[in-house]
Structure formats: structure tokens, C-alpha cells
Coordinates of C-alpha atoms in Angstrom, one line a residue:
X1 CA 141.0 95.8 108.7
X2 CA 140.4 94.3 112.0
X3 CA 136.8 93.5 111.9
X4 CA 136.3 94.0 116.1
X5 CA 138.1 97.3 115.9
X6 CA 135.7 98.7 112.8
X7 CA 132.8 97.6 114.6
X8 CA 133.9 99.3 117.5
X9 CA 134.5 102.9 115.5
X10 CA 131.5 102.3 113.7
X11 CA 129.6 102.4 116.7
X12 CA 131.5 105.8 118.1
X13 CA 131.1 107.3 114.9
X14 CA 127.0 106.8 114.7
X15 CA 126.3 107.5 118.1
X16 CA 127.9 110.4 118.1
X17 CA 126.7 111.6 114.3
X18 CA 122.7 111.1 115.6
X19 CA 123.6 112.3 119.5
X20 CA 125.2 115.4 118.9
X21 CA 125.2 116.4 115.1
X22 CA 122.3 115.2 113.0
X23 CA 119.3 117.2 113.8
X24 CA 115.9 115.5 113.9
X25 CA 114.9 115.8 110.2
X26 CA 113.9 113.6 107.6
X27 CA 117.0 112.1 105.7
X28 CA 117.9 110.8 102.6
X29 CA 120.6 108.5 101.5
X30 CA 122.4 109.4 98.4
X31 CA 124.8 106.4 97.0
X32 CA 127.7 107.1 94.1
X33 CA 129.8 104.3 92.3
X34 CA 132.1 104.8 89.5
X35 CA 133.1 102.9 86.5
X36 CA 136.2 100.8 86.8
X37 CA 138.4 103.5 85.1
X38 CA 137.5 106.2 87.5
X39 CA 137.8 103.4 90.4
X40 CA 141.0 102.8 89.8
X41 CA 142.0 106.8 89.5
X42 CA 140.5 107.7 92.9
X43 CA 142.4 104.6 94.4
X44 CA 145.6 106.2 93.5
X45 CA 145.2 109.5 94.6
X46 CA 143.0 110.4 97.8
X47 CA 142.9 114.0 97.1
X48 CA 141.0 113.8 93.7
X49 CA 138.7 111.4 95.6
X50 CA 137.8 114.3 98.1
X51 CA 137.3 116.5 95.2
X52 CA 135.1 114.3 93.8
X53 CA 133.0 114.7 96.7
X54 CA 133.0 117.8 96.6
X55 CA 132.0 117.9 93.1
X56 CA 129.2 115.1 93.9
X57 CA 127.9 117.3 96.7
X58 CA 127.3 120.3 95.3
X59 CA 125.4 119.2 92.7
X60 CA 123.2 117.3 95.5
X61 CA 122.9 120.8 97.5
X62 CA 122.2 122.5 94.1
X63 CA 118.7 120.3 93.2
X64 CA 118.0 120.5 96.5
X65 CA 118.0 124.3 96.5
X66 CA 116.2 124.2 92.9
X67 CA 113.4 121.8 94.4
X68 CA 113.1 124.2 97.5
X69 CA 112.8 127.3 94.8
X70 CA 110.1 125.7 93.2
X71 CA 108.1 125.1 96.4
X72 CA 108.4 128.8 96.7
X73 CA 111.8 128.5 99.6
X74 CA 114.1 130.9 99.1
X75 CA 118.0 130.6 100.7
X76 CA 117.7 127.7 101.4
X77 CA 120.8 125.7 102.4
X78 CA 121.6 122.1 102.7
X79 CA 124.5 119.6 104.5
X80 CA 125.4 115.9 104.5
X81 CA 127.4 113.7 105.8
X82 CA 129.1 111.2 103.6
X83 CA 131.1 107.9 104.1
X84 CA 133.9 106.8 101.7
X85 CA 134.0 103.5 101.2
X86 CA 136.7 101.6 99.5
X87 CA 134.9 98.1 99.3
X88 CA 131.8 95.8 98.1
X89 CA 130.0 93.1 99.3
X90 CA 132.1 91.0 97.3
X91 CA 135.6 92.4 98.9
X92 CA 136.2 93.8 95.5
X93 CA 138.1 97.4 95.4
X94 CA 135.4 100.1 94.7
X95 CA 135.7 103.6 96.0
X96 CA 131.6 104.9 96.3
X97 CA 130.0 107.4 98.7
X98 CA 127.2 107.4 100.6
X99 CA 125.9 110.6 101.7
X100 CA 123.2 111.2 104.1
X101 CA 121.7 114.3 102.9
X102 CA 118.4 116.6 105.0
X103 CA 115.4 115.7 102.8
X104 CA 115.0 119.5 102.7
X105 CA 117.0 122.7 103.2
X106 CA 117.5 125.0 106.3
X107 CA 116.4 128.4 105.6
X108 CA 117.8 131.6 107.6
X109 CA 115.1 133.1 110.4
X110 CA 116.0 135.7 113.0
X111 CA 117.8 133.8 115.7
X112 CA 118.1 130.9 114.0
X113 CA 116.6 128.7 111.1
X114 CA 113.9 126.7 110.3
X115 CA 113.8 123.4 108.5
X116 CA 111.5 122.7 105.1
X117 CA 110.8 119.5 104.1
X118 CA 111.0 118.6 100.3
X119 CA 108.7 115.9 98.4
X120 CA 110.9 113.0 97.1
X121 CA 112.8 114.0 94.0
X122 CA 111.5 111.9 90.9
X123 CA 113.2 109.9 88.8
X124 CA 113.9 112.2 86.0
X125 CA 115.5 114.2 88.7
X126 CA 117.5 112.1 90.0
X127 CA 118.8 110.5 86.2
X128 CA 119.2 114.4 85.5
X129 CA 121.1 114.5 88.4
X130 CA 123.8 111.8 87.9
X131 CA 124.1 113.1 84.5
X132 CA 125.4 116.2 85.7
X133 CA 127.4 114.6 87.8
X134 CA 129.1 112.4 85.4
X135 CA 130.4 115.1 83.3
X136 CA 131.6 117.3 86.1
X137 CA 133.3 114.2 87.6
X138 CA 134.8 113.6 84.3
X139 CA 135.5 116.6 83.6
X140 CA 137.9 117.3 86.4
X141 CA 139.7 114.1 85.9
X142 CA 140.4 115.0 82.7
X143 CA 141.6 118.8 83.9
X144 CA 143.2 117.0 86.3
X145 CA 145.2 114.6 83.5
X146 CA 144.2 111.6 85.8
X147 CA 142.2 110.1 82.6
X148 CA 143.6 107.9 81.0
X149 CA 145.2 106.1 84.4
X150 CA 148.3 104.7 84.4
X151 CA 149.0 101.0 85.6
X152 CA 150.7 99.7 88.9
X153 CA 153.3 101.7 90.8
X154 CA 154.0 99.2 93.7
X155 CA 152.6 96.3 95.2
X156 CA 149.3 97.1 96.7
X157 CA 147.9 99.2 93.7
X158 CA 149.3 95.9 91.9
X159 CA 146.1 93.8 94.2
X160 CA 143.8 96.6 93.6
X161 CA 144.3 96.4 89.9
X162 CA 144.3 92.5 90.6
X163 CA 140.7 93.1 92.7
X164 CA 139.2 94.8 90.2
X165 CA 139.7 92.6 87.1
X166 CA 139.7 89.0 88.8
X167 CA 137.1 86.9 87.5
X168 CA 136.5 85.6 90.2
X169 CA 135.1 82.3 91.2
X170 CA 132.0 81.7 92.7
X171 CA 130.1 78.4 94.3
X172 CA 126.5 78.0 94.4
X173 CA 125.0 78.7 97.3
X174 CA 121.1 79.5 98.5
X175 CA 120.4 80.6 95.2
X176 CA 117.5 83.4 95.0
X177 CA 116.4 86.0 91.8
X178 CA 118.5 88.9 91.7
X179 CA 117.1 91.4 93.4
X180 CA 114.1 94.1 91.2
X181 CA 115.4 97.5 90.0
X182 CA 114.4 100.5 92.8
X183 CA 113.2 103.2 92.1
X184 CA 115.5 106.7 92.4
X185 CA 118.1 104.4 90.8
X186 CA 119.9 105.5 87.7
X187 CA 123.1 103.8 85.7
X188 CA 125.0 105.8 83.1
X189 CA 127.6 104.1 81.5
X190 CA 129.2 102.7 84.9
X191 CA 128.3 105.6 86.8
X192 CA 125.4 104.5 89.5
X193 CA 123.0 106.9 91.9
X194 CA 120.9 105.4 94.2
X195 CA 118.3 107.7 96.3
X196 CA 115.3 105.8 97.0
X197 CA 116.2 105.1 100.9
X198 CA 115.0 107.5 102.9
X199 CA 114.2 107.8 107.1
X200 CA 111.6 109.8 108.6
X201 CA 112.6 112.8 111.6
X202 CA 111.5 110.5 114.4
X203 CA 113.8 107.6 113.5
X204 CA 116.7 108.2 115.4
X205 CA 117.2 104.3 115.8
X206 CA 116.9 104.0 112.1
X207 CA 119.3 106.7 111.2
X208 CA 122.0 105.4 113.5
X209 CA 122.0 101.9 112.1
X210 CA 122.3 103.7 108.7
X211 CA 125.3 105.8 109.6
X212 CA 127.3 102.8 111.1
X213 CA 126.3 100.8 108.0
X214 CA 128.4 104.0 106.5
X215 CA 131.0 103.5 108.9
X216 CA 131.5 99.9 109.0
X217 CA 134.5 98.0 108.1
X218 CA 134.8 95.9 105.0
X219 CA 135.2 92.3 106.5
X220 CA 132.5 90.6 108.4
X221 CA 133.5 87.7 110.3
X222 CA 130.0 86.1 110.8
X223 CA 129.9 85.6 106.7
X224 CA 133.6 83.3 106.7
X225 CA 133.3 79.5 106.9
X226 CA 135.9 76.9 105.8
X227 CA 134.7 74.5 103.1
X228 CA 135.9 70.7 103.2
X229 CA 138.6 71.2 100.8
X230 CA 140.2 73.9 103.4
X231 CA 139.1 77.2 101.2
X232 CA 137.5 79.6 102.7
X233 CA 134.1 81.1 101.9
X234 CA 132.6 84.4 102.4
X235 CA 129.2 85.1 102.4
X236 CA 128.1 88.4 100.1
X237 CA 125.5 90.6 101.0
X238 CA 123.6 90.2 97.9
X239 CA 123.6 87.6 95.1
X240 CA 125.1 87.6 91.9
X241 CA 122.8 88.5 88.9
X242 CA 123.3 84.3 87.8
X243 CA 122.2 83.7 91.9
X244 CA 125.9 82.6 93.0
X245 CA 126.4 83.9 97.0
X246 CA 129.7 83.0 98.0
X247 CA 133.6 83.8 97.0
X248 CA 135.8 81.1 97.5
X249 CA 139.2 82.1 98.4
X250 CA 142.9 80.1 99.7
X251 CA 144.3 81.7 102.7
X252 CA 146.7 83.9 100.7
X253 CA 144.5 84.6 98.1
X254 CA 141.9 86.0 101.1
X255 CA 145.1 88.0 102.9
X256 CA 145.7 90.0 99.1
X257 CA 142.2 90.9 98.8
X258 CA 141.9 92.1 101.9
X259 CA 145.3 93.7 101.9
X260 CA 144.0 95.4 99.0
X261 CA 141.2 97.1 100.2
X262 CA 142.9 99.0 103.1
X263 CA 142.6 102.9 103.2
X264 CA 145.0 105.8 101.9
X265 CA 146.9 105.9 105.4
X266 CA 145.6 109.7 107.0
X267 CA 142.5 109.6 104.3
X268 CA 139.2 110.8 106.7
X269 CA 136.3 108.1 105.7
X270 CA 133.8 110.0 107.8
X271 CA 133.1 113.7 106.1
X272 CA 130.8 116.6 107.4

């Protein structure tokens, strides 16, 4: 959790991603969340969490080669590569994915391939596509007997529990609007897709700020300040729907949420 050494790997991992792995095409970020009872399932067990991926993958790869079809592409093949992250903006506990996917698919040519660029899918697409997604997802968990989840078993699943069902307290701050719905955005019954950020082949400075955002840590320093009653503020990335900004923690109240939030020990955040 140190916040100097996730920079640091965050900065490895994107140069290298854009340097010597991502080829110059067009990309396309595709964000997952999960409702708080598949949360708290994937917290407990970091091999269903990679099998969700899997599961949330292949149905990306799948449209993509259906799109491709339809522009008359045949074989085409697609890739990502995804970031688990086990945190908000809020330091609350919430496994999600963000996967940058080729806006397009690689088709086979003698001696090599050749990339196709694909439109942007729509939004029907992409609300067909997180419905798929939500019953496979569920579907395995329920194969898996994951669902319904059982409670506690020691003391940091006890402050993930406690991270996810806080209510937490909040101090008004530079209060804006809550920020407009996006487009390529779709919610379905606590499952969330978001699609609608996208960076064009040239942008190689672009796409390596995007894969350390992937990367990064979940503490920022620069968002902590001490109030006059000796709490301890942080600084979300985004307001609250009501225009609140800031969590107000005590010192050991700050050490359990962020104690909460650490990694699966040998759990790879960083997928190809």
C-alpha cells in the first residue's frame, strides 16, 4: 500500500505495456463493477475473480468478432489487457476491471496480420453486452456454490465486510452537480459497463497515462489533509451524487480501511 512504491510500479508497468507490447492501434477501455454480493465473493477467493475475467473477456472478444463479421472481417481475433483493481475513489472495497481492449480485431495474412478498425459499438450493444455478461458471471458463481456468500472468516475479510457496508460520513467540501450519464454506460441491477473512453493509434502518451491509471495504487497522498479536530481527510476523485467530496476518517479508522483494501498475496493485478 505504500503510495511511492505503486507509483513507482505503475510507471514500470505502463512504460513497458505501450514500449514493447501494445501495438499502435486504436484502443478502447472497457470498465466492469459488480454488485455488493458478487464484490464480496470475488474478495474471498482470487481464483473465481480470474475466472470472472475470463468470462468478462470472452464475451468482449466475442462482439468484437460479431461487429468485425458484420463489416464483412472474417477470423478475426482480439486481445486486452486488463487491471484488477480492488478499490474506489472513496477507499471503499470494490473488485472491478478495466480492460484495454484493440478497437478492432487482428486478422491472419501471409507472414503476419493486419489490423481492422471497428466503428464504436452502440449503446444497445454495449447494454446487450453487459447483459450477457451478467448471467454468465452469475451463472458460474452459482455452479461454483459461491452464491449465496458466507460472512467473515478472519479479520481482514471482517474490514472488507466493514468497507463495504459503512455508511460512511462525509463533510462538505467544493460542492459541484454530480457528474451527466456517458454514453456506452449501462447499469443492470448493480452490475456496471462503461465503454465510452477510447484513444486514437497515435496516442502513445495518452495510452500510457491510461494504463498506469490501471496500475496505480489505491492511496494518493496529495488528496490527505488533517482537519482542526485532528481527523484526517481524503480527497475523492469524484463527488457524491448529494455533492459531498471528502471522507473523514481517525487515524485507526484510516489504517482498517486501508488495511482492507490490500491484495490476495501472489494475486497478478496486471493481466495479458
Amino acid at each position: 500500500m505504500c503510495p511511492s512504491c505503486n507509483a513507482k510500479r505503475a510507471q514500470v508497468t505502463a512504460a513497458h505495456l505501450v514500449e514493447r507490447v501494445l501495438p499502435h492501434v486504436p484502443y478502447r477501455q472497457w470498465t466492469l463493477s459488480f454488485p455488493h454480493r458478487v464484490r464480496w465473493v470475488l474478495l474471498k477467493d482470487a481464483g473465481l475473480l480470474s475466472d470472472v475475467l475470463t468470462v468478462f473477456l470472452r464475451a468482449v472478444f466475442a462482439l468484437q468478432r460479431r461487429r468485425a463479421r458484420r463489416q464483412g472481417i472474417r477470423r478475426g481475433q482480439a486481445g486486452a489487457v486488463s487491471f484488477i483493481q480492488f478499490f474506489g475513489s472513496a477507499l471503499q472495497v470494490t473488485p472491478h476491471f478495466h480492460s484495454l481492449v484493440p478497437d478492432g480485431v487482428f486478422v491472419p495474412r501471409e507472414g503476419g496480420v493486419r489490423f481492422e478498425a471497428l466503428p464504436p459499438p452502440t449503446q444497445g450493444e454495449v447494454e446487450q453486452l453487459l447483459r450477457v455478461v451478467r448471467h454468465r458471471v452469475l451463472r458460474l458463481l452459482e455452479k461454483r456454490g459461491a452464491l449465496p456468500a458466507q460472512g467473515p472468516e478472519d479479520a481482514l475479510q471482517a474490514y472488507q465486510a466493514h468497507s463495504q457496508q459503512q455508511r460512511l460520513r462525509w463533510t462538505e467540501v467544493d460542492v459541484r452537480p454530480p457528474p451527466r450519464k456517458q454514453p456506452r454506460c449501462a447499469l443492470l441491477e448493480g452490475f456496471s459497463l462503461h465503454a465510452n473512453t477510447h484513444l486514437h493509434a497515435n496516442d502513445r502518451q495518452g495510452l500510457e497515462r491510461l494504463c498506469r491509471y490501471g496500475a496505480r495504487g489505491a492511496l494518493a497522498l496529495e488528496r490527505l489533509s488533517r482537519m482542526e479536530d485532528g481527523r484526517i481527510a481524503y480527497r475523492m476523485k469524484r463527488p457524491l451524487p448529494d455533492g459531498t467530496t471528502h471522507l473523514l476518517f481517525t487515524g485507526l479508522e484510516l489504517l482498517r480501511r486501508v488495511a482492507s483494501l490490500v491484495p490476495p498475496p501472489r494475486a497478478n493485478l496486471t493481466r495479458l
